[in-house]
Coordinates of C-alpha atoms in Angstrom, one line a residue:
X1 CA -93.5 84.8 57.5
X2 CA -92.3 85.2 61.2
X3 CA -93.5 88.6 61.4
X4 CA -97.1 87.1 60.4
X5 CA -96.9 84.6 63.2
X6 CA -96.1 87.2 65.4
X7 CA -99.3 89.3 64.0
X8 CA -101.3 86.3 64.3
X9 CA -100.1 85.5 68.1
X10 CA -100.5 89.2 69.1
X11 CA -103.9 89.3 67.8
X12 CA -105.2 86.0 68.9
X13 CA -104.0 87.1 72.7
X14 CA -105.7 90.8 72.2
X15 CA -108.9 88.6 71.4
X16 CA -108.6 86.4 74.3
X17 CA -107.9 89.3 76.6
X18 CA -110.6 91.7 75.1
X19 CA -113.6 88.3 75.3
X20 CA -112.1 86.4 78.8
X21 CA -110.6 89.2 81.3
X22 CA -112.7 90.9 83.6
X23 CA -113.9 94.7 83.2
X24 CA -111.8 95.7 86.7
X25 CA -108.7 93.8 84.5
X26 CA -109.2 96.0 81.3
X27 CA -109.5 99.1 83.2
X28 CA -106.2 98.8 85.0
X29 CA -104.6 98.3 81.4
X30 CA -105.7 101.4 80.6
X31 CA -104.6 104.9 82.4
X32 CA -105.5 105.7 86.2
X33 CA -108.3 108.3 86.4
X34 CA -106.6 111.8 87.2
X35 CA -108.1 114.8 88.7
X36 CA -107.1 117.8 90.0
X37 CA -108.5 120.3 92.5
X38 CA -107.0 123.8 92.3
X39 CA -107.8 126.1 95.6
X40 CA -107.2 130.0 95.6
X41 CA -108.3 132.4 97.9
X42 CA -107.6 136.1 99.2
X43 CA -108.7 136.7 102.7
X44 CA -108.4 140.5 104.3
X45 CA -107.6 139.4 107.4
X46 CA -106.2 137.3 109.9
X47 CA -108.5 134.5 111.7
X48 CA -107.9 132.5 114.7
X49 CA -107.2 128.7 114.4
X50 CA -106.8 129.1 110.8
X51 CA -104.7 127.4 108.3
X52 CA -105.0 130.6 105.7
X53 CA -103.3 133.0 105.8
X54 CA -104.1 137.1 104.8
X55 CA -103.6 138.1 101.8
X56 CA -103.4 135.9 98.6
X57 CA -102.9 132.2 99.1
X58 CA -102.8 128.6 97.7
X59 CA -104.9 126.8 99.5
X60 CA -105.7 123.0 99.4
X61 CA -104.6 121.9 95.6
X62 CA -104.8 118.5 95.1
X63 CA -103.6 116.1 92.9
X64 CA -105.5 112.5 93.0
X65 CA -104.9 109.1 91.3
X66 CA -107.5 106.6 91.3
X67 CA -108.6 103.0 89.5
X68 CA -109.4 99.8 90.1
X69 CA -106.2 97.5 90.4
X70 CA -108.1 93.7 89.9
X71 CA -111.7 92.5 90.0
X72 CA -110.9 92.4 94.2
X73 CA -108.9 95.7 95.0
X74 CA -109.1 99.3 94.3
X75 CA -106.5 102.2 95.2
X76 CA -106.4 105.9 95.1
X77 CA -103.5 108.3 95.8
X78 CA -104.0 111.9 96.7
X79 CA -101.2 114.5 96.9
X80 CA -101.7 118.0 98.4
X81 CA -99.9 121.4 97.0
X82 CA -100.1 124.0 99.3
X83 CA -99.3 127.6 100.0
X84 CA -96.8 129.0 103.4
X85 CA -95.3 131.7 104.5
X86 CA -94.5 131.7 100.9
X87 CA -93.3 128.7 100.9
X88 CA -94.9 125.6 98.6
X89 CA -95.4 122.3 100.9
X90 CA -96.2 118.8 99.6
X91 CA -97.7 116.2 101.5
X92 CA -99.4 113.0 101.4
X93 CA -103.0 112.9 102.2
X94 CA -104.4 109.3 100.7
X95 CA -102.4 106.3 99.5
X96 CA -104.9 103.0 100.2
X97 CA -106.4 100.2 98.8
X98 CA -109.8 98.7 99.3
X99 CA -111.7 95.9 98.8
X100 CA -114.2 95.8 96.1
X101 CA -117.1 92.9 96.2
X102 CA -116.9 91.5 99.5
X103 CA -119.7 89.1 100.5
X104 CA -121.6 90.4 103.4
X105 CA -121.5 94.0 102.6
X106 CA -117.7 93.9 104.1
X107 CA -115.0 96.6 103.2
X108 CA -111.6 96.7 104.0
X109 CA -109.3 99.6 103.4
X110 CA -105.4 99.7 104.4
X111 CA -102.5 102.5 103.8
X112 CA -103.2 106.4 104.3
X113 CA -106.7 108.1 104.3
X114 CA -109.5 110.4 106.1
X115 CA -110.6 108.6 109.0
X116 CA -114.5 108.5 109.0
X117 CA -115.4 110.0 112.2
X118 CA -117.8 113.0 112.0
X119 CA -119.9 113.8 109.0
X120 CA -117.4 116.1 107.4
X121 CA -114.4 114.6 108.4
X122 CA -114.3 111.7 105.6
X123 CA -115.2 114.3 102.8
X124 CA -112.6 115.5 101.1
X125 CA -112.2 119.7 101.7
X126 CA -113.4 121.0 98.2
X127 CA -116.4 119.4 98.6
X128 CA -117.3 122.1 101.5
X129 CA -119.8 124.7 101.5
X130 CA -117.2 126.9 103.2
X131 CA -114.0 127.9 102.7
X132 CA -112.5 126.4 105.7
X133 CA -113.9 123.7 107.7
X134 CA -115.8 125.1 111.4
X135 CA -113.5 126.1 114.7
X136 CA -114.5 123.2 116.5
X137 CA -112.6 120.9 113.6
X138 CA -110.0 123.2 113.2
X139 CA -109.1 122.9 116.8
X140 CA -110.0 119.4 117.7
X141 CA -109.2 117.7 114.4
X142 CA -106.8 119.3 112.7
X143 CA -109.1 120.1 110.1
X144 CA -109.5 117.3 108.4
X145 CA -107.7 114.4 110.6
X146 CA -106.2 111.5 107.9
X147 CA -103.4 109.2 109.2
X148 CA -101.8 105.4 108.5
X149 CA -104.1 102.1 109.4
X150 CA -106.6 99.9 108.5
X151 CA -110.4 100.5 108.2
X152 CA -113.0 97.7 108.2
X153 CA -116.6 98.7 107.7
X154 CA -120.1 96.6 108.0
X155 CA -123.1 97.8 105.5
X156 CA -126.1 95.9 108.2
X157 CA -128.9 94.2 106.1
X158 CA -131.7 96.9 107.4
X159 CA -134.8 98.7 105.4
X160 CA -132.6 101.6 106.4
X161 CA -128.9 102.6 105.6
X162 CA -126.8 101.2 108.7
X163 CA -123.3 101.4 108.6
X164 CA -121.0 100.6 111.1
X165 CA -117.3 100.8 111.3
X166 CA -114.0 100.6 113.3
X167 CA -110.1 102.4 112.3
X168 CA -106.7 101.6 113.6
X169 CA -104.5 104.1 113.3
X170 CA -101.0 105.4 113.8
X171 CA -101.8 108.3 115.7
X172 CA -99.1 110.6 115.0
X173 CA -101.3 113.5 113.8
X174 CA -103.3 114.1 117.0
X175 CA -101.2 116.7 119.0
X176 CA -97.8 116.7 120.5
X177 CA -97.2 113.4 121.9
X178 CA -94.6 111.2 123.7
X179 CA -96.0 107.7 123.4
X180 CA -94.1 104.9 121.4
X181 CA -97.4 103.0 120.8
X182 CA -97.6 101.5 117.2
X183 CA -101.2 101.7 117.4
X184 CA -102.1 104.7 118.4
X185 CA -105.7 105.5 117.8
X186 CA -108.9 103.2 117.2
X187 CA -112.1 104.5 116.1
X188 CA -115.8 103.3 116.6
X189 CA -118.5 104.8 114.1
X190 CA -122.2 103.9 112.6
X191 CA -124.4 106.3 110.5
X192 CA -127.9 105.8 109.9
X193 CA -130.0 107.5 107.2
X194 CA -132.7 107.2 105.0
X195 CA -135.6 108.6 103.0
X196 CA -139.0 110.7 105.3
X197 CA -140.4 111.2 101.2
X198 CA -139.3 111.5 97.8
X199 CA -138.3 115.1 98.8
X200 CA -136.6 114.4 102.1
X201 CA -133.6 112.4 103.4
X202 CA -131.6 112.4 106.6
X203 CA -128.9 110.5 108.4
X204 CA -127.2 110.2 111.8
X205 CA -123.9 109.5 113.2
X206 CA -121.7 108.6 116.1
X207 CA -118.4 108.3 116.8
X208 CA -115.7 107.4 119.3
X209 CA -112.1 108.3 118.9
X210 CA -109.5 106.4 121.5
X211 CA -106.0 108.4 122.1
X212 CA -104.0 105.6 123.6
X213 CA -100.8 107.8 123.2
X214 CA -99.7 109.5 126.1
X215 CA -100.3 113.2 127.8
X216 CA -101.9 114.0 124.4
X217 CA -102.1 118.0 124.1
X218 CA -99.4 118.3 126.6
X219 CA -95.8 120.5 126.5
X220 CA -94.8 117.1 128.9
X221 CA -93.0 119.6 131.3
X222 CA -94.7 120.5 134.7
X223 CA -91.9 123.0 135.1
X224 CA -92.4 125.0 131.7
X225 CA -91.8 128.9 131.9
X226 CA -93.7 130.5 129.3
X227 CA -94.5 133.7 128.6
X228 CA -98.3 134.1 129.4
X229 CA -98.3 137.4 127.0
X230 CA -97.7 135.4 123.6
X231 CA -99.8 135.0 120.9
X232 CA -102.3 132.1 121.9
X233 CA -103.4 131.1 118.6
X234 CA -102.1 133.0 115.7
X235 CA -101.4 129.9 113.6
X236 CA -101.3 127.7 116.7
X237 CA -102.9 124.8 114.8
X238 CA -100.0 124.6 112.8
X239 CA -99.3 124.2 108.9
X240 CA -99.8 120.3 108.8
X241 CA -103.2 120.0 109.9
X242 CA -102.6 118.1 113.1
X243 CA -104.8 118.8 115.6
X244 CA -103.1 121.3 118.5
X245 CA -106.2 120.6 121.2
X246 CA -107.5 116.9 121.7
X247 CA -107.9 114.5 124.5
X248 CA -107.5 110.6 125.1
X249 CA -111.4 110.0 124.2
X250 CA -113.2 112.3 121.5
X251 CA -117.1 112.1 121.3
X252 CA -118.6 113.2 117.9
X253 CA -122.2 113.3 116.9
X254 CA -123.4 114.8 113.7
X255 CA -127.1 115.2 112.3
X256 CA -127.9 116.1 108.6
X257 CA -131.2 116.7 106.7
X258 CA -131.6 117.4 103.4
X259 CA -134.9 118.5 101.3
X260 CA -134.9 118.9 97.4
X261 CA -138.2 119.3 95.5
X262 CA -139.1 115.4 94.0
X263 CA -135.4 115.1 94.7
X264 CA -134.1 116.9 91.8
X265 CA -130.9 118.5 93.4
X266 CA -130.1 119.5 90.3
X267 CA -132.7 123.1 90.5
X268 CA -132.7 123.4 94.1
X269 CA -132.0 121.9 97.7
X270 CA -131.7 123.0 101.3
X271 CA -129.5 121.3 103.6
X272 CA -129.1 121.8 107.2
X273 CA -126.3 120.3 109.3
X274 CA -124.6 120.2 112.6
X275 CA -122.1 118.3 114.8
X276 CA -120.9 118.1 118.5
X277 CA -117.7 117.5 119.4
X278 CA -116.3 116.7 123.1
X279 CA -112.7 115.4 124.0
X280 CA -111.9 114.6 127.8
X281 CA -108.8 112.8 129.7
X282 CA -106.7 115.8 127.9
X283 CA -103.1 114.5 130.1
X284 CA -101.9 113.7 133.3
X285 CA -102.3 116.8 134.8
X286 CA -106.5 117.5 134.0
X287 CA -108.9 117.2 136.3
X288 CA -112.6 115.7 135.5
X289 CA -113.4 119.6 135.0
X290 CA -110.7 119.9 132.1
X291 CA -112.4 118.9 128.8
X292 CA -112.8 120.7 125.2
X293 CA -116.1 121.0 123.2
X294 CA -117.3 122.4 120.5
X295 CA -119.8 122.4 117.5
X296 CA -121.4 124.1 114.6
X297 CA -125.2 124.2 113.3
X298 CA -125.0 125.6 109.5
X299 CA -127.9 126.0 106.5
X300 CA -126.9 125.6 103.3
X301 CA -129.6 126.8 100.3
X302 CA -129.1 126.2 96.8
X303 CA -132.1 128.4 95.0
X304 CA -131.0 128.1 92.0
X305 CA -128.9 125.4 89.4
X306 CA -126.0 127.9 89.9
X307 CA -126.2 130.0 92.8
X308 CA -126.5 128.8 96.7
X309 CA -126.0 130.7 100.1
X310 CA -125.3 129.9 103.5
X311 CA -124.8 130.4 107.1
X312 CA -122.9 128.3 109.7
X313 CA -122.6 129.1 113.4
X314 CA -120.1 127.3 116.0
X315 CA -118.6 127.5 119.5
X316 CA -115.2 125.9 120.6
X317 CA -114.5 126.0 124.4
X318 CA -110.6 124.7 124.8
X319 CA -107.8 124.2 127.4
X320 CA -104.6 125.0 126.5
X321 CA -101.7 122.8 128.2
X322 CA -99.1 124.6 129.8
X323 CA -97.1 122.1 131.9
X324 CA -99.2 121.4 135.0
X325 CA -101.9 124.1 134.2
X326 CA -104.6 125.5 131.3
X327 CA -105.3 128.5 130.1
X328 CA -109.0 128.9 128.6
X329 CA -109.4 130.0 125.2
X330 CA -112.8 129.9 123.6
X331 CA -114.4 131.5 119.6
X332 CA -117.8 132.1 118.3
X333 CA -117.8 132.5 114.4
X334 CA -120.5 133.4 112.6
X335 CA -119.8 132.7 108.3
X336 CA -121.8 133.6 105.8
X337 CA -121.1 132.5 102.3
X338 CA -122.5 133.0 98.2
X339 CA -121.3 131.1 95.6
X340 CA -121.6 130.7 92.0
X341 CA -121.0 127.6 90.4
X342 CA -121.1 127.5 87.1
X343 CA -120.8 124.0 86.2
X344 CA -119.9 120.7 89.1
X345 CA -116.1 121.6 88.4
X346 CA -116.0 125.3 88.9
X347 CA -117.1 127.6 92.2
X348 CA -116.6 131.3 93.2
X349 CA -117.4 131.2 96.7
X350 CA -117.6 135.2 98.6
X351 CA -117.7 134.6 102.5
X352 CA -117.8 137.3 105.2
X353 CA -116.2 135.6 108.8
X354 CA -116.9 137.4 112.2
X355 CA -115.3 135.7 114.9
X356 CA -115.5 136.6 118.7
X357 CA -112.3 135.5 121.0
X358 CA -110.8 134.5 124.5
X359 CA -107.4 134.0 124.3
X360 CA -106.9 134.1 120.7
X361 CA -105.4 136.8 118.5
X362 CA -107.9 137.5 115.4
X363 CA -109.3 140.3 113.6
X364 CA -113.0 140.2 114.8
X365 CA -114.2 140.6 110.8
X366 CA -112.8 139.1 107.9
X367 CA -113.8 139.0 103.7
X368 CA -112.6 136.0 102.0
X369 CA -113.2 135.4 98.0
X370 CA -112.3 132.0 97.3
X371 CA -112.6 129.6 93.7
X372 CA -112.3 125.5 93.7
X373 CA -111.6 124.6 90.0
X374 CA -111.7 120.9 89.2
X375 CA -110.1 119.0 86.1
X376 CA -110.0 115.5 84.7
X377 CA -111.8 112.6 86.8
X378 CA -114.0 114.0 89.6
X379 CA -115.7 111.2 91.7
X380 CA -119.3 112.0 93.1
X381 CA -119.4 113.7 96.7
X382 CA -120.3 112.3 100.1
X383 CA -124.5 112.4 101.1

């Protein structure tokens, strides 16, 4: 008889939970979405102000968590497996929560995640065209710059898409610094976009990115002897994707357009993209002279449901910090990329690099083969 009550009890509170608890409630009962995001590659050569290496690699694997906690929050965790100097490193790209249903179009995000400056900044790297992001990110951003902080973002009641948003964030990941400021970098942003026909879309963006920590891109030692014969850029970015070249204000502007026949992406689509990027204020010792720019323009053309091709060009100008002084270093690369995707979750990607060099160390032409498998949940990309 007790084990009947017990039945009874169970099965009345399954009933309750299944008619009166909220959709966001049930799905955390159940188990988080999972996906992973394996990244191969063999590349012939060496390139400057890369994070591959030649030869056969791991690129960026990742490993990522995701579901909705309550009917109000949200969180996602993404872990990153990759490949150096033979060595296996694990990091810690995304651990937030967000808000979910705000009135006024609000969203809040706190914890770790891919700060929202730039177009392709917030996009996670397998969702590139490319196989690594362009010079002028690599240098300037780290590749993909994510750090610790808060994000609050406004969706404005237009005919158009307006969004605009400001970050505060740790800092840590912009350079070599010295400053013991908790809050180390804020960000300003909006994008704009919208529909020209039922064929075309675009969108816009600007960003500002404030450095408050101190002789950012600097050794810190007026007196430094260096040897002016080493390698100025071998693997100078580093292995942890912080950014090596920066300044206390970075300027980003980015421009997309994108045309698919009646807007079925699904047989073919062209899109063409490009961004400017400009950091100034680089430390104590730069002059008004001493700033760092770059950007790319690229044209990406999927003509058919399983095959696109592409071609990106980009310019970084940069100042290396050597005490009191800079040395110049600038790149040109020219990529061109095919790839076969068989399905969303699967891409063999074939990319020829040329780059041309001042103060790097690079072969001038490289062949990279490349394939991004995905597995398990895979949320939808970025516009």
């Amino acid at each position: 008889m007790t084990d009947l009550r017990h039945f009874a009890g169970a099965s009345a509170l399954a009933l309750f939970s299944s008619t009166f608890a909220s959709p966001a409630l049930l799905a955390n009962e159940l188990n988080p979405d999972i996906g992973v995001t394996l990244d191969g590659y063999y590349r012939s050569g060496e390139q400057a102000l890369s994070h591959r290496e030649e030869g056969f690699g791991l690129g960026h694997t990742e490993l990522t968590l995701s579901s909705p906690i309550d009917d109000r929050f949200e969180g996602r965790l993404t872990a990153v497996l990759e490949d150096h100097a033979g060595d296996t490193e694990l990091g810690l790209e995304e651990a937030y929560i967000q808000t979910t249903g705000l009135p006024w179009h609000l969203n809040l995000r706190a914890g770790r995640f891919l700060s929202q400056v730039g177009y392709l900044n917030g996009q996670h790297l397998h969702a590139d065209d490319f196989v690594e992001r362009p010079a002028a990110y690599r240098a300037l951003l780290g590749s993909h710059y994510f750090d610790d902080g808060v994000r609050v973002n406004l969706l404005l009641p237009t005919p158009f898409y307006w969004r605009v948003g400001a970050e505060a964030l740790a800092g840590d990941r912009l350079g070599d610094t010295d400053g013991d400021e908790d809050i180390g970098v804020y960000t300003l942003s909006t994008k704009l976009g919208g529909d020209l026909s039922a064929s075309q879309s675009w969108q816009a963006g600007f960003a500002w990115l404030r450095n408050r920590l101190t002789d950012v891109g600097s050794d810190g030692d007026a007196e430094h002897d260096h040897d002016h014969d080493h390698d100025h850029g071998h693997d100078h970015a580093g292995h942890s994707h912080g950014a090596s070249y920066t300044g206390k204000n970075l300027y980003i502007t980015d421009l997309v357009w994108k045309w698919a026949p009646q807007g079925n992406t699904r047989q073919s689509q062209l899109t063409l993209s490009g961004e400017y990027l400009y950091a100034d204020d680089l430390n104590r010792y730069a002059s008004s002279d001493d700033t760092q720019e770059g950007w790319y323009a690229s044209a990406v053309y999927q003509f058919a449901p399983q095959w696109s091709t592409g071609v990106r060009y980009g310019e970084v100008d940069l100042k290396e910090a050597h005490g009191d002084h800079f040395h110049d270093q600038s790149l040109e690369e020219t990529e061109v990329m095919l790839a076969w995707s068989h399905s969303h979750f699967s891409t063999l990607r074939l990319q020829y690099t040329h780059q041309s060099t001042d103060g790097f160390e690079a072969d001038d032409n490289t062949v990279t083969v490349q394939y991004v498998m995905s597995f398990g949940a895979h949320g939808a990309h970025d516009y």
